[in-house]
């Protein structure tokens, strides 16, 4: 008998993650008894099909069997592992050894009677399996009939007549509409692709591009594959991936990407991810373009404020919606992945967890996880994509073709051309495929197979809730029920409609969206586009693709070779005021008093162009700190007054308040929401620190302190679910803000929470030879040095915790972290090694990674330079910083104004490089700003307002350059914020500024 009751403990040990196991198919023989009858029926049907040879029949049968076993293994593997362990625990397996008992179970599970018995405890399993088997076999039969009917017409796809079918692979993509999938065919010297959908839209797009080529004045540098249409299906040429041959072909390729982006922006293209584009030398080839003329629905109110919603609406109407431009995934299983057609850049994707069966071949086999590199995609024209060098070509291709399209529109030609698409059928992706994948895993979980109704109800709730937050997602209960039925039978729900009608047919005959002419609506949307905003979004997205590895764009060096001289204070004031004015001009304001900005934003998942979040690093908390600091310094006569800063500052505080109110309302309503990460720069710690600073400067002290206390309540839960340990957004980042809050309120409970975080860091550390580091599986498998992401920042936080609590274990752990940091010092390069392994960069000299952050952290811990090691380390850090850390850009995180803070203190302490003069250093930085503008490493026209990686931080550091400023360092956020200069009492007192 199958086992269920009493095996929850076994199940928790054997199934660790939510995803299906698909890679190692150890239960193939167990599934043969399920598939054999329907595969046999398929073979009989194929035998009676005229025009199909015996060998071709065998090829199709074998391919169908292979596809069925792969699908069923993914659905039923967890169930079989559970039953295997249950049988072992209850002594039902025969054999002297573990291997013999494994084989006994395989033999047992390969009999139909085994599955019939399982039906008692998994009542829906066999009916679902039967639906998958019959649907896929019926789809294979339809394919065979179409192949026999059309093979004579397919010569145009390969340049010669096709011979006998020698191989076919089903399942090249998701399964839709009762088991239909793309298939890859091969024969002697030829390959063809079968698609079980109408290709009329592909043909129309190809014709549109061909006509546009003549009128554009130069060729369009992208293409659509050759096709042969059938009735509701079609065949396309097989496109071979090929790398470009040298610089000239790369220029053409990226210009073609820009051309493609211009066309997709016009015709409402979406879902253009990495699998839908293949690089064919110098040509981007769109191998799947079914999601055109996608309706644009109004942005759903988020309740975070009118400004935020307005920013979302602006972004949603831009080329960013095409899916071609880089952007990081946020959903479970996709966090940090950039799946775009210009994304999936090697070395820029997080290592992913994948489920496998471990100890397969033994009776204690279990489901576990391994770490795998993302697969190499075929969308890039070079092994090491050079988007950093060629992104201007993307903009050029977009600009030039958009100009031609606007000219054609003014001549009345464009509308006529677009009407040719009206008879075509297009697809609409109403929900991300990964959402359906997550729900499928839940619905096929053994617990759900045992008791299906709770899982169905949960799926209904999730899809309904999603419709409240995701535009175009169906909220009709009938449609949602049909979606779930599709998932239960192994298909991804599919919505398609005719362009001129606008309504979409969904699963099980359902309908979604009212009728409308999508051609007219899409053209109207394109005509209303703000192409200045379009270019800004495109550029910001392109240049953000590499920032996870510290890449900075080409262009201005950010460091003048010669200083201008003159009145440094006047020039400093002017630059700070100009930056603040630009931030004010870029603000998106709401009638409810809220404010927003659109920029490349770093979150725990990576960089993406979006409205600013609430964090300190690059979010609205950071902008609030800048504006509050500007008001504070202007009132003291240290900065030039700028009209409207006070109103904008109030708007930032109002926006932060709205975000916190939303979280609190959700809690009161019983809505479970993942808390923000705990970090000191991205997360709860950053907001606490910001409020404590702002409440010290301005009249909202009690209100800011109350908000900080409420945010602190979320930290224990945040650290439980957040795997990162780093200072920037991880567990270590919450320690210093909690200590600050404890000091400010006198409430020692915050110190106790900080101690719990210290204990957690002690548990998570990896120890070896007196050293400690923190390995992050997905992005730092060997550990990291440095302040923002590595051992320096964690050790710094632990050292402050040791001082606050008097607990020696935190001091000892901090010392072990610093010992790991010491081991990274390279005597030859006289700098600390960067374990990220960036090409052409052995060491780093920034605040986030490298000498600037290392030097500032130790100076903060020993401001009087009482330890010889601190003085030596400051000398080494400043030397490395001056040698290689200047000139990349101006921002504090990884640019000149982060280096400036270290070098000015090293100069005052007499440990700076020889002949380095602080006034000259500031003069050179101001000259660079006057020549090149406030560059942040994001390209010439991208202007992020963020405090650490953007222009906001540049202005903040310029405020700190006044000799009598009273501003805390944003690079070492510690307890000393109440008296800004206490961080460096022995050093800063000597500083001339």
mmCIF file of C-alpha atoms in Angstrom, residues 83 122 131 160 235 242 291 322 373 387 482 552 617 629 654 680 705 759 782 881 883 920 972 983:
data_model
loop_
_atom_site.group_PDB
_atom_site.id
_atom_site.type_symbol
_atom_site.label_atom_id
_atom_site.label_comp_id
_atom_site.label_asym_id
_atom_site.label_seq_id
_atom_site.Cartn_x
_atom_site.Cartn_y
_atom_site.Cartn_z
ATOM 1 C CA UNK A 83 7.027 6.589 -1.812
ATOM 2 C CA UNK A 122 -3.525 10.430 -4.771
ATOM 3 C CA UNK A 131 -4.740 13.903 -19.866
ATOM 4 C CA UNK A 160 16.694 22.204 -51.364
ATOM 5 C CA UNK A 235 7.187 26.002 -40.375
ATOM 6 C CA UNK A 242 26.981 32.482 -35.052
ATOM 7 C CA UNK A 291 3.315 38.950 -28.779
ATOM 8 C CA UNK A 322 9.351 45.270 -25.016
ATOM 9 C CA UNK A 373 25.531 28.276 -13.792
ATOM 10 C CA UNK A 387 27.380 45.958 -24.641
ATOM 11 C CA UNK A 482 -9.708 27.578 -16.619
ATOM 12 C CA UNK A 552 31.419 51.832 -15.746
ATOM 13 C CA UNK A 617 21.660 53.727 -1.117
ATOM 14 C CA UNK A 629 21.490 68.162 4.563
ATOM 15 C CA UNK A 654 5.507 62.226 2.804
ATOM 16 C CA UNK A 680 22.426 49.433 6.305
ATOM 17 C CA UNK A 705 12.247 58.442 15.953
ATOM 18 C CA UNK A 759 25.051 35.428 16.957
ATOM 19 C CA UNK A 782 34.595 32.014 -1.829
ATOM 20 C CA UNK A 881 43.193 54.735 -3.913
ATOM 21 C CA UNK A 883 46.985 55.201 -7.732
ATOM 22 C CA UNK A 920 44.441 70.554 -5.104
ATOM 23 C CA UNK A 972 30.479 54.730 7.665
ATOM 24 C CA UNK A 983 33.680 59.853 13.724
#
